[in-house]
Short mmCIF file of C-alpha atoms in Angstrom, two decimals:
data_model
loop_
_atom_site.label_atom_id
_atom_site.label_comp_id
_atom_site.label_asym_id
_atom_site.label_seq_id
_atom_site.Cartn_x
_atom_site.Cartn_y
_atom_site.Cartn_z
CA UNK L 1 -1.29 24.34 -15.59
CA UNK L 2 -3.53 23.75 -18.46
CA UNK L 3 -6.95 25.57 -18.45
CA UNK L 4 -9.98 23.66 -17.76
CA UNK L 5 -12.47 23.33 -19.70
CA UNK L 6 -16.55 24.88 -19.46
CA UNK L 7 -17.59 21.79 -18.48
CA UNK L 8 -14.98 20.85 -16.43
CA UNK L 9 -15.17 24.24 -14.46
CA UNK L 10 -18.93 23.74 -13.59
CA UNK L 11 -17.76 19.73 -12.79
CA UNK L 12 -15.49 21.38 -9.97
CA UNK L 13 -17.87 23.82 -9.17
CA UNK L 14 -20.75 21.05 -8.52
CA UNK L 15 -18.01 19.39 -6.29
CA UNK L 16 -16.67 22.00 -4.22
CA UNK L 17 -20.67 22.17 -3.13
CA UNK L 18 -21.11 19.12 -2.40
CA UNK L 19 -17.59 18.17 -0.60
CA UNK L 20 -19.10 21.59 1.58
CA UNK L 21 -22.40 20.02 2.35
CA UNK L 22 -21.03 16.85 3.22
CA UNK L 23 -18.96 17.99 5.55
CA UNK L 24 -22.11 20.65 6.96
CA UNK L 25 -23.93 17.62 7.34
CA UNK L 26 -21.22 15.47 9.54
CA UNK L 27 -20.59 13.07 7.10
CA UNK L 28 -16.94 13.39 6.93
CA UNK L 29 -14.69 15.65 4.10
CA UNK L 30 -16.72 14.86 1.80
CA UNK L 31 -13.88 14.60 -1.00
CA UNK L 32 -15.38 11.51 -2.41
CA UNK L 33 -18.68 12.55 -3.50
CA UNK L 34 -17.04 15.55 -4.51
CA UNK L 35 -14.59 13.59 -6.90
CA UNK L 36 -18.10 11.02 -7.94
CA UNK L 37 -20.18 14.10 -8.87
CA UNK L 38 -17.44 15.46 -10.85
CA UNK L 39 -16.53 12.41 -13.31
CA UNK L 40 -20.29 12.33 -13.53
CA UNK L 41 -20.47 15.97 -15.07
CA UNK L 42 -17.47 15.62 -16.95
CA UNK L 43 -16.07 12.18 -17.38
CA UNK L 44 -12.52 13.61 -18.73
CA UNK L 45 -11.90 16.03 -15.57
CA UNK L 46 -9.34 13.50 -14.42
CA UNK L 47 -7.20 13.81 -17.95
CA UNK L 48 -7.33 17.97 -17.37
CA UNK L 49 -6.72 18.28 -14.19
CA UNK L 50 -3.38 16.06 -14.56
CA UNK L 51 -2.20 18.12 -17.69
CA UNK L 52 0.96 19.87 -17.09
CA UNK L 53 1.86 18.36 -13.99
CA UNK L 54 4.86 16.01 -13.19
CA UNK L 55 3.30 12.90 -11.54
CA UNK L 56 4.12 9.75 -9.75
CA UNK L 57 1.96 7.49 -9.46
CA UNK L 58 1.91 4.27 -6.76
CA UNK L 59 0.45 1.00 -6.76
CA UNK L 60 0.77 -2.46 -5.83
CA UNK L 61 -1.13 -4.77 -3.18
CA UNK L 62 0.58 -3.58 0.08
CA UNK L 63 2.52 -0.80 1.28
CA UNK L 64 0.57 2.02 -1.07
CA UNK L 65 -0.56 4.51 0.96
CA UNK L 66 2.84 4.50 3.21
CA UNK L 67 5.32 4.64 0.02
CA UNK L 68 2.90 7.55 -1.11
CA UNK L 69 3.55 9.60 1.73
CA UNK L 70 7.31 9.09 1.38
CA UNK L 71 7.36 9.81 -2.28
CA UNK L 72 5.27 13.06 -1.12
CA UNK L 73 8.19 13.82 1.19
CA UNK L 74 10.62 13.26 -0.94
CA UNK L 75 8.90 15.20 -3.95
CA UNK L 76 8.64 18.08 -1.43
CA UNK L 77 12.24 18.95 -1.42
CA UNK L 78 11.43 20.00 -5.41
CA UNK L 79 8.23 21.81 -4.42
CA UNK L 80 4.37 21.30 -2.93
CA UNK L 81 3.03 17.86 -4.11
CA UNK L 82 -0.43 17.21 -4.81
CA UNK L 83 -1.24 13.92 -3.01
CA UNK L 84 -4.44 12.14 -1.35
CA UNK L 85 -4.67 12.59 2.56
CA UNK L 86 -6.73 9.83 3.28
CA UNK L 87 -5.75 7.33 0.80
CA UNK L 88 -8.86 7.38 -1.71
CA UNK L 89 -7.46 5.40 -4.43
CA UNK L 90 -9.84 5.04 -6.95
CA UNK L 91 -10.98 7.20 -9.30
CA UNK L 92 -12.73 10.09 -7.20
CA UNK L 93 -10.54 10.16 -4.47
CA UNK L 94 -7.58 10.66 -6.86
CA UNK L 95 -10.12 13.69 -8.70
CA UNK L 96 -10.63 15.20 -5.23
CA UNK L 97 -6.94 15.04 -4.98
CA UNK L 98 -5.64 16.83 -7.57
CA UNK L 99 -8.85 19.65 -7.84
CA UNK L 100 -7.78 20.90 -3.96
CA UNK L 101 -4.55 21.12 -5.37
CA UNK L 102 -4.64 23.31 -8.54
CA UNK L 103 -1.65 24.78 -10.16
CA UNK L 104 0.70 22.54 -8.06
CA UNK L 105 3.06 21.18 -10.46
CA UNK L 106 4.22 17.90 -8.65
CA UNK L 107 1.99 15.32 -7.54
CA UNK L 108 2.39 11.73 -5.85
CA UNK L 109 -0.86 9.84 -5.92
CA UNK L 110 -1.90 6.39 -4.97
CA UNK L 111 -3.99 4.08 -7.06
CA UNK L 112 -5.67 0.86 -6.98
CA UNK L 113 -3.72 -2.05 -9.26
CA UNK L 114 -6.80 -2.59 -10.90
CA UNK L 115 -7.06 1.02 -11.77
CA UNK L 116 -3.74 1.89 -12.66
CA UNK L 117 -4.17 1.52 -16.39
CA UNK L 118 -6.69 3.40 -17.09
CA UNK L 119 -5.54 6.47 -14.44
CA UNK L 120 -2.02 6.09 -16.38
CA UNK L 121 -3.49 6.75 -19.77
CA UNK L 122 -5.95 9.53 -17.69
CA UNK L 123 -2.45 11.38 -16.30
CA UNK L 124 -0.03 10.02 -18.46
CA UNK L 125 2.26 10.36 -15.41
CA UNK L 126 6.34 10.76 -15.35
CA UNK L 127 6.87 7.93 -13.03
CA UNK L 128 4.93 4.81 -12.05
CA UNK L 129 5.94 2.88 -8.68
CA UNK L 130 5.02 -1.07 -8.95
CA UNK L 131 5.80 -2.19 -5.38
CA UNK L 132 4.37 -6.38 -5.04
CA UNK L 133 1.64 -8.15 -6.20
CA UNK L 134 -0.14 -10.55 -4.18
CA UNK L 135 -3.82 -12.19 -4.24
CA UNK L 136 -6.16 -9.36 -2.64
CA UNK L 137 -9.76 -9.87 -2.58
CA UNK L 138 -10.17 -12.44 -5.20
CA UNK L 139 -14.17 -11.58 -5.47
CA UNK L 140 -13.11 -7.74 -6.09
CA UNK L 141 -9.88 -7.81 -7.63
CA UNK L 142 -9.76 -11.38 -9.44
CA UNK L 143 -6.89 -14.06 -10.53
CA UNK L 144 -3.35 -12.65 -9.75
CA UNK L 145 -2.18 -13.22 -13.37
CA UNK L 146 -4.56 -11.55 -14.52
CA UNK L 147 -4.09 -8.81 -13.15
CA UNK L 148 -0.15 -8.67 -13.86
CA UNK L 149 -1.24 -8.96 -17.95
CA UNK L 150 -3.64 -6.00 -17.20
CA UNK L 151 -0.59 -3.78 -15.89
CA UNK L 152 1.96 -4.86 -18.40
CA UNK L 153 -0.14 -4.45 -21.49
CA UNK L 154 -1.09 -0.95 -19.61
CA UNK L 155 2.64 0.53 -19.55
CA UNK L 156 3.44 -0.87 -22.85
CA UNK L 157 0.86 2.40 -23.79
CA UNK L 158 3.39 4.61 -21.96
CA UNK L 159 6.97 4.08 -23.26
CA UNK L 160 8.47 7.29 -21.52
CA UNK L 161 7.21 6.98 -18.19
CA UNK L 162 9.52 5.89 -15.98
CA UNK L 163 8.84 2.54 -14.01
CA UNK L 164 10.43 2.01 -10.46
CA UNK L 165 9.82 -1.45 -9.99
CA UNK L 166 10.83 -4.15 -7.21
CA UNK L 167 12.62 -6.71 -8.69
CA UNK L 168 12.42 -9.21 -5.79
CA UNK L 169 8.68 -9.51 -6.60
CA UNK L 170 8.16 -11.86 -9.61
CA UNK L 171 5.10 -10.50 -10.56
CA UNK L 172 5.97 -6.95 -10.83
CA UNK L 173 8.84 -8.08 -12.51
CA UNK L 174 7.25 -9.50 -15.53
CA UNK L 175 4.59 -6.70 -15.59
CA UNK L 176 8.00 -4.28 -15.84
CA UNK L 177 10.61 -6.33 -17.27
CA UNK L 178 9.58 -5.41 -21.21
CA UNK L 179 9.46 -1.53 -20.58
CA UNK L 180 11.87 0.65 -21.97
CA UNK L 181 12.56 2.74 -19.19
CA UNK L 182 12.74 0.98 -15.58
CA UNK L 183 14.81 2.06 -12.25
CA UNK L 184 14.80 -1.49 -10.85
CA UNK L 185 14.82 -1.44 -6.68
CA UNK L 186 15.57 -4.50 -4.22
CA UNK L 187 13.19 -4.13 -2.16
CA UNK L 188 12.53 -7.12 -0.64
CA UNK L 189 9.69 -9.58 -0.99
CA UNK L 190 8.59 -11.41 2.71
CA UNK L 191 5.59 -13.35 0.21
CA UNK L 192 6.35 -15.65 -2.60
CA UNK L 193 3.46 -17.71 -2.59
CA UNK L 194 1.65 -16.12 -5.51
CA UNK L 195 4.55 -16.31 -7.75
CA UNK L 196 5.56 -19.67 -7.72
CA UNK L 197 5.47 -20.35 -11.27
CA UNK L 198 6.23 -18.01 -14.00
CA UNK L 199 3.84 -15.55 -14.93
CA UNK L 200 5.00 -15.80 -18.72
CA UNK L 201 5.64 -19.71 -19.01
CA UNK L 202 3.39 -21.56 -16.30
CA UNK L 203 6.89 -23.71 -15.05
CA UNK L 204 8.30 -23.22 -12.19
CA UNK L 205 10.32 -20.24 -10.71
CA UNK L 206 13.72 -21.68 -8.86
CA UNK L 207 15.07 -19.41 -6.35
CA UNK L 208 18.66 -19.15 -5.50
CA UNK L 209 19.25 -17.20 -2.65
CA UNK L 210 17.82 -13.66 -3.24
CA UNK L 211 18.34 -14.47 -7.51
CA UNK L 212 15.22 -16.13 -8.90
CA UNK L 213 14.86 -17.49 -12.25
CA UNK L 214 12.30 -18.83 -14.74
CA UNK L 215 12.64 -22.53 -15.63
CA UNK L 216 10.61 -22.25 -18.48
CA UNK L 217 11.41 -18.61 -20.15
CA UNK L 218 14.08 -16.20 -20.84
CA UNK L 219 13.16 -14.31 -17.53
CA UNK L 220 15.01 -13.94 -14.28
CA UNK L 221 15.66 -11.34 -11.55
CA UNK L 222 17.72 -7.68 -12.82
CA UNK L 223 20.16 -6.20 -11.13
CA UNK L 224 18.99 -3.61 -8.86
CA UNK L 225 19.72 0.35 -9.74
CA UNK L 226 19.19 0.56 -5.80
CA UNK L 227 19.54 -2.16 -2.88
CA UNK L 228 19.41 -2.16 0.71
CA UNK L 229 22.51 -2.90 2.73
CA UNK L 230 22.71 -2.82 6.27
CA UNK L 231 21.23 0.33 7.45
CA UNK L 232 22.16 1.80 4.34
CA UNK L 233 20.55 2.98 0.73
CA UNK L 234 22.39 1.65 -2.05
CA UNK L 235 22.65 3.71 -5.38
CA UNK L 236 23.81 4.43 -8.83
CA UNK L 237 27.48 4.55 -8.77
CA UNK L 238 27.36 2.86 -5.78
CA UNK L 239 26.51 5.81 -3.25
CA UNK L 240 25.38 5.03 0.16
CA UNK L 241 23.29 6.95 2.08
CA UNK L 242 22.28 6.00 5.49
CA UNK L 243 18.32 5.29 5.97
CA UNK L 244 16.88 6.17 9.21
CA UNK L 245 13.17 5.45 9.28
CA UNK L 246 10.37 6.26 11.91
CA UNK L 247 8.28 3.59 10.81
CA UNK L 248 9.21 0.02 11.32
CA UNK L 249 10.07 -2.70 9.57
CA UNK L 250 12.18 -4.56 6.49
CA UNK L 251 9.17 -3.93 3.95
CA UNK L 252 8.66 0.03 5.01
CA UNK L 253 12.96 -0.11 4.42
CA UNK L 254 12.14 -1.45 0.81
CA UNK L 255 8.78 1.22 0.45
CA UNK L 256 11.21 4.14 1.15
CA UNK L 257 14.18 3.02 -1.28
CA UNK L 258 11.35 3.16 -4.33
CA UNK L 259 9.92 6.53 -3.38
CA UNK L 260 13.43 7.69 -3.28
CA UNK L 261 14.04 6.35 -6.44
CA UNK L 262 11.13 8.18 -7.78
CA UNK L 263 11.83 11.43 -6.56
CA UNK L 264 15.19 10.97 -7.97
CA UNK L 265 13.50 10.27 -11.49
CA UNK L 266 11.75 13.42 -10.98
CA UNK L 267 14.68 15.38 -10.20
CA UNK L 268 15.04 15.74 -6.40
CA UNK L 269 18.52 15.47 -4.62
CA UNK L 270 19.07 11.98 -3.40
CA UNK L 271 20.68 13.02 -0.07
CA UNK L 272 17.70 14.79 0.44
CA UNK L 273 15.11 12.73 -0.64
CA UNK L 274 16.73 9.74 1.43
CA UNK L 275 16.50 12.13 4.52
CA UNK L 276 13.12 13.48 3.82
CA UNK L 277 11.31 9.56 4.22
CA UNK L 278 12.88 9.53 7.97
CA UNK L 279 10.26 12.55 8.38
CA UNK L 280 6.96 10.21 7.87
CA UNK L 281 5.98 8.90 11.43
CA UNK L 282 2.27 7.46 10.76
CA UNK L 283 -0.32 7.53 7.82
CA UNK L 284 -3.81 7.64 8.45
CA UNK L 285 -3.47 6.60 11.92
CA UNK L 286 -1.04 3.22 11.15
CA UNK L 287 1.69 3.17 13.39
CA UNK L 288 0.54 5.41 15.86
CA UNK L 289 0.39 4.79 19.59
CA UNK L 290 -2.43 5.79 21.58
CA UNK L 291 -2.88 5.56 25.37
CA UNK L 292 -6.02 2.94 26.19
CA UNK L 293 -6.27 3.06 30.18
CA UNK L 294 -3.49 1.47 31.15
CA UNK L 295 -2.30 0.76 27.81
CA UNK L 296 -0.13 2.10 25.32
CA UNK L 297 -1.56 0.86 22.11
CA UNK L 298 0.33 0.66 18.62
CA UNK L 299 -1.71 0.36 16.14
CA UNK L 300 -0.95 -2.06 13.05
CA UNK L 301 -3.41 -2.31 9.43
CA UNK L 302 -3.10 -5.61 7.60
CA UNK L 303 -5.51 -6.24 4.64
CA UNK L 304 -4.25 -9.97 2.94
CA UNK L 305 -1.87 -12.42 3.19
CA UNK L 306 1.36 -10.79 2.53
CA UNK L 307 0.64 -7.87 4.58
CA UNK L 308 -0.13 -9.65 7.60
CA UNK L 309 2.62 -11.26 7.42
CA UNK L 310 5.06 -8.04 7.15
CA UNK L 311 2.77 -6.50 9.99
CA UNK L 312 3.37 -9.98 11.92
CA UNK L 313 7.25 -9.56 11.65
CA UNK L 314 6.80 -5.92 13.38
CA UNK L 315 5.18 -7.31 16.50
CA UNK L 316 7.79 -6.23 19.33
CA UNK L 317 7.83 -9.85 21.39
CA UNK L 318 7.95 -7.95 24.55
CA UNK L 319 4.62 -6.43 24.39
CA UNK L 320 2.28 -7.53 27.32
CA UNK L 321 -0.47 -8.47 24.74
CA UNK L 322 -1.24 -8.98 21.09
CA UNK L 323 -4.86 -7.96 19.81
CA UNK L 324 -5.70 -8.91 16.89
CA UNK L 325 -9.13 -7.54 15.43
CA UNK L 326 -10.46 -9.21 12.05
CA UNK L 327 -14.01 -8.41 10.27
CA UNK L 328 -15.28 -9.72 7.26
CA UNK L 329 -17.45 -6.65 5.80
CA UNK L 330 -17.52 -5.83 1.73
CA UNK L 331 -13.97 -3.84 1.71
CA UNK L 332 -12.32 -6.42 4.07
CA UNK L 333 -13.26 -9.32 1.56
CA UNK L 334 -16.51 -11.30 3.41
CA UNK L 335 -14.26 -14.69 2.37
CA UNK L 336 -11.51 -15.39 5.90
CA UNK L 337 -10.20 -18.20 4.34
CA UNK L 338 -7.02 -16.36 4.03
CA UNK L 339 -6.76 -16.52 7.51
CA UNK L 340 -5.04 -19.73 6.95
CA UNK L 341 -2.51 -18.69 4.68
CA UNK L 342 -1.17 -16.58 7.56
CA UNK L 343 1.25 -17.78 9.94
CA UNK L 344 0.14 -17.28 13.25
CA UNK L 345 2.77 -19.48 15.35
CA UNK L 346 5.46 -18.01 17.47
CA UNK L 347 4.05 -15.88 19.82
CA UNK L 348 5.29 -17.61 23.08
CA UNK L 349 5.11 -14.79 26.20
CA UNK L 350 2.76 -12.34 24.23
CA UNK L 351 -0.70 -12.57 25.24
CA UNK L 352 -3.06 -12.78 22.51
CA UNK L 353 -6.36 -11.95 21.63
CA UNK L 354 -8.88 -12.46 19.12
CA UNK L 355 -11.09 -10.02 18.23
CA UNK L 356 -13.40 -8.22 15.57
CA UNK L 357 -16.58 -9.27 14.12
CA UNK L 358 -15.35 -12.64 12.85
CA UNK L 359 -13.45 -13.26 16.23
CA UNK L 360 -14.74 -16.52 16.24
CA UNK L 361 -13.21 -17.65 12.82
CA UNK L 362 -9.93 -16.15 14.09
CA UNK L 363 -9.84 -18.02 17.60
CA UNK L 364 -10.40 -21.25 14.97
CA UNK L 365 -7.12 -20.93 13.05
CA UNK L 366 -5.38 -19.46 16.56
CA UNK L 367 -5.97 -23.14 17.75
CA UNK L 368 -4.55 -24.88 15.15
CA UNK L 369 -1.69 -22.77 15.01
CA UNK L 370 -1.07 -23.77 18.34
CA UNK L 371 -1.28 -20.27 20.07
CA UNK L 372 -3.08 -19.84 23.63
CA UNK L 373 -5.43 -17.19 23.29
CA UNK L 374 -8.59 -15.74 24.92
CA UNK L 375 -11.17 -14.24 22.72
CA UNK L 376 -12.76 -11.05 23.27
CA UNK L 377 -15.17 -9.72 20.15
CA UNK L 378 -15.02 -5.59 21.22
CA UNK L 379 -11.44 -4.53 20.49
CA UNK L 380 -12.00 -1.32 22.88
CA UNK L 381 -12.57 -4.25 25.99
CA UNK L 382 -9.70 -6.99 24.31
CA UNK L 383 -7.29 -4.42 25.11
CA UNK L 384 -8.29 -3.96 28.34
CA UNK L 385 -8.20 -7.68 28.83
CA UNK L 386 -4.57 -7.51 28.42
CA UNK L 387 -1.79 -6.79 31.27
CA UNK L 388 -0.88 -3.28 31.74
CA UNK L 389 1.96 -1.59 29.61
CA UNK L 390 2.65 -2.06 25.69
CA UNK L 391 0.00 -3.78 23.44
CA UNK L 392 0.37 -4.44 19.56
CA UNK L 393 -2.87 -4.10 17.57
CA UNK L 394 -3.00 -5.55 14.27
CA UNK L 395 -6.55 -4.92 12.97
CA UNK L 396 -8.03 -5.40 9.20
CA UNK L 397 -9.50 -2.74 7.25
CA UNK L 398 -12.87 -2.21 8.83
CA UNK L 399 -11.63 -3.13 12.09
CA UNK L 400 -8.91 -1.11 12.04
CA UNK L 401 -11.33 1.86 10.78
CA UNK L 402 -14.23 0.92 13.77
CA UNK L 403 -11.16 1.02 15.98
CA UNK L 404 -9.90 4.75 15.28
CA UNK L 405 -13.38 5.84 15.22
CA UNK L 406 -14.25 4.63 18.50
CA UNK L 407 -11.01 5.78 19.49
CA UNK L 408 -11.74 9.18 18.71
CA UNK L 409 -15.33 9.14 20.28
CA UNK L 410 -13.17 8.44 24.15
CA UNK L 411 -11.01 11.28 23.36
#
């Protein structure tokens, strides 16, 4: 690994004390100020710390933190990987990341879209994963075109590095479709409302079947390197290798097949690889089931539009209730009318429940979806307002996060 610098050595020093009193203090890891004080001592401790290593990096509006851990497993088979355990994204989190993991040579991290080009340039990594884009926070993260120029005119700075992108999403499409060097994946787009017209012309994109096209510019969908088939991975040469995940659904299916195809890039076996994304069974508490009384609780994160919808599809229609928990703090986005952009239809036999601070604004778009519901504000006491056996929680961000913490207080 390269050496780091004076400065940068009295950066991680100032960090490593105080991640430690943080975490003397009770308030959490404390990897975050860490990574904060750091970049404040030495704003180019992010560019050292990623010299010499081999790096993926993973972005896109959903599905980043779960394709990160599979890329991690799948990098492992090559080595220890250098990755974020609780997600942190943006800048510090991704400088606490790789400082507790000095002199690894492989890293996966996950990044923010709207900091990808900046932490590309930083790391100047050997792969970059472009799963969707969707609108996300429009107050935050701003106009979805936008943000697809942003990325493209970032990896037009990095020629070599090899981009896995999805090329059922239309946006990442055109944010990839220029680059030199691109592994393009099938994997699968459940949300095409954001990418209706092209991103390069303004006219209209016609779909046929699972092709798309531009009506108005030399731009349509490639052929995938890798596509899903059945229970099957699709590759090169057309291999197959069968896929057996422990996390559920279509889009975690598509999430694995691009960190395999990253790992790949980087070297590892494909056999392998494929295998070693069956091994990831939650990620920071998503997809876990907890016992709740007399409830067995799974426990579902959806943060916009096209995620609730994927975490919608996973609902198992035999469950004896539905809870879903929606807030409207800072990080969830403090603007719900997303809410009906989602649909909520469908749920015939499933008792459901609104919840969260912004219950109310749920049960609202609940009725004119049509779906019976009671509504129940504490999601602790909705799930006990359901019949005993199997419920299915689907929580945003800070409800999901309230949840888990209160969670963890019973226990």
């Amino acid at each position: 690994m390269a050496e780091i610098s004076v400065r940068g050595r009295i950066a991680l020093r100032a960090a490593a004390a105080a991640s430690w009193a943080s975490q003397k203090a009770g308030r959490g890891k404390g990897s975050m100020i860490g990574g904060l004080i750091a970049l404040q001592i030495d704003k180019t401790i992010m560019d050292q710390l990623g010299r010499g290593r081999r790096t993926v990096l993973v972005t896109g509006t959903n599905g980043k933190s779960t394709t990160t851990r599979m890329t991690t497993a799948a990098l492992s088979t090559l080595g220890e990987v250098a990755t974020q355990a609780d997600g942190a994204n943006m800048d510090a989190g991704i400088v606490a990341a790789l400082s507790a993991h000095r002199g690894v040579e492989l890293a996966a991290i996950e990044v923010d879209e709207l900091h990808l080009p900046h932490v590309t340039d930083a790391l100047n990594p050997a792969a970059v994963v472009l799963l969707n884009l969707s609108r996300d926070q429009l107050d935050r993260v701003g106009e979805i075109n936008m943000i697809e120029r942003k990325l493209r005119a970032g990896l037009a700075r990095h020629p070599d590095t090899v981009v896995i992108a999805n090329c059922d999403d239309v946006l990442v499409t055109s944010i990839a479709y220029d680059h030199p060097n691109v592994v393009w994946v099938a994997a699968g787009s459940g949300w095409s409302m954001d990418a209706t017209s092209c991103p390069r012309s303004g006219e209209p994109v016609l779909w046929e079947g699972e092709h798309w096209r531009s009506t108005g510019a030399d731009f349509e969908r490639p052929e995938p390197d890798w596509w899903l088939d059945g229970d099957d991975l699709i590759g090169p040469g057309k291999q197959r290798f069968p896929l057996t995940l422990a996390l559920p659904g279509r889009a975690n299916r598509g999430n694995a097949a691009q960190a395999v195809a990253a790992a790949i890039a980087l070297g590892a076996d494909p056999a392998a690889a494929v295998a070693a994304t069956g091994t990831v069974r939650e990620i920071a508490g998503r997809y876990r089931t907890v016992q709740v009384g007399e409830h067995d609780a799974r426990l579902l994160l959806a943060k916009n539009p096209a995620g609730w919808q994927e975490a919608l599809s996973m609902i198992e229609p035999s469950s004896a209730g539905l809870v879903i928990a929606v807030n409207g703090q800072v990080p969830d986005g403090e603007d719900l009318s997303w809410l009906w952009d989602v649909r909520f239809e469908h749920f015939e036999g499933v008792q459901v429940v609104a919840s969260g601070e912004r219950a109310t604004d749920l049960a609202v778009r609940l009725t004119y979806a049509g779906v019976e519901h009671t509504t129940v504000p504490n999601p602790l006491r909705a799930i006990a307002s359901c019949p005993a056996g199997h419920v299915e929680v689907l929580a945003n961000y800070t409800a999901f996060r309230d949840l888990n913490r209160d969670l963890e207080a019973k226990s």
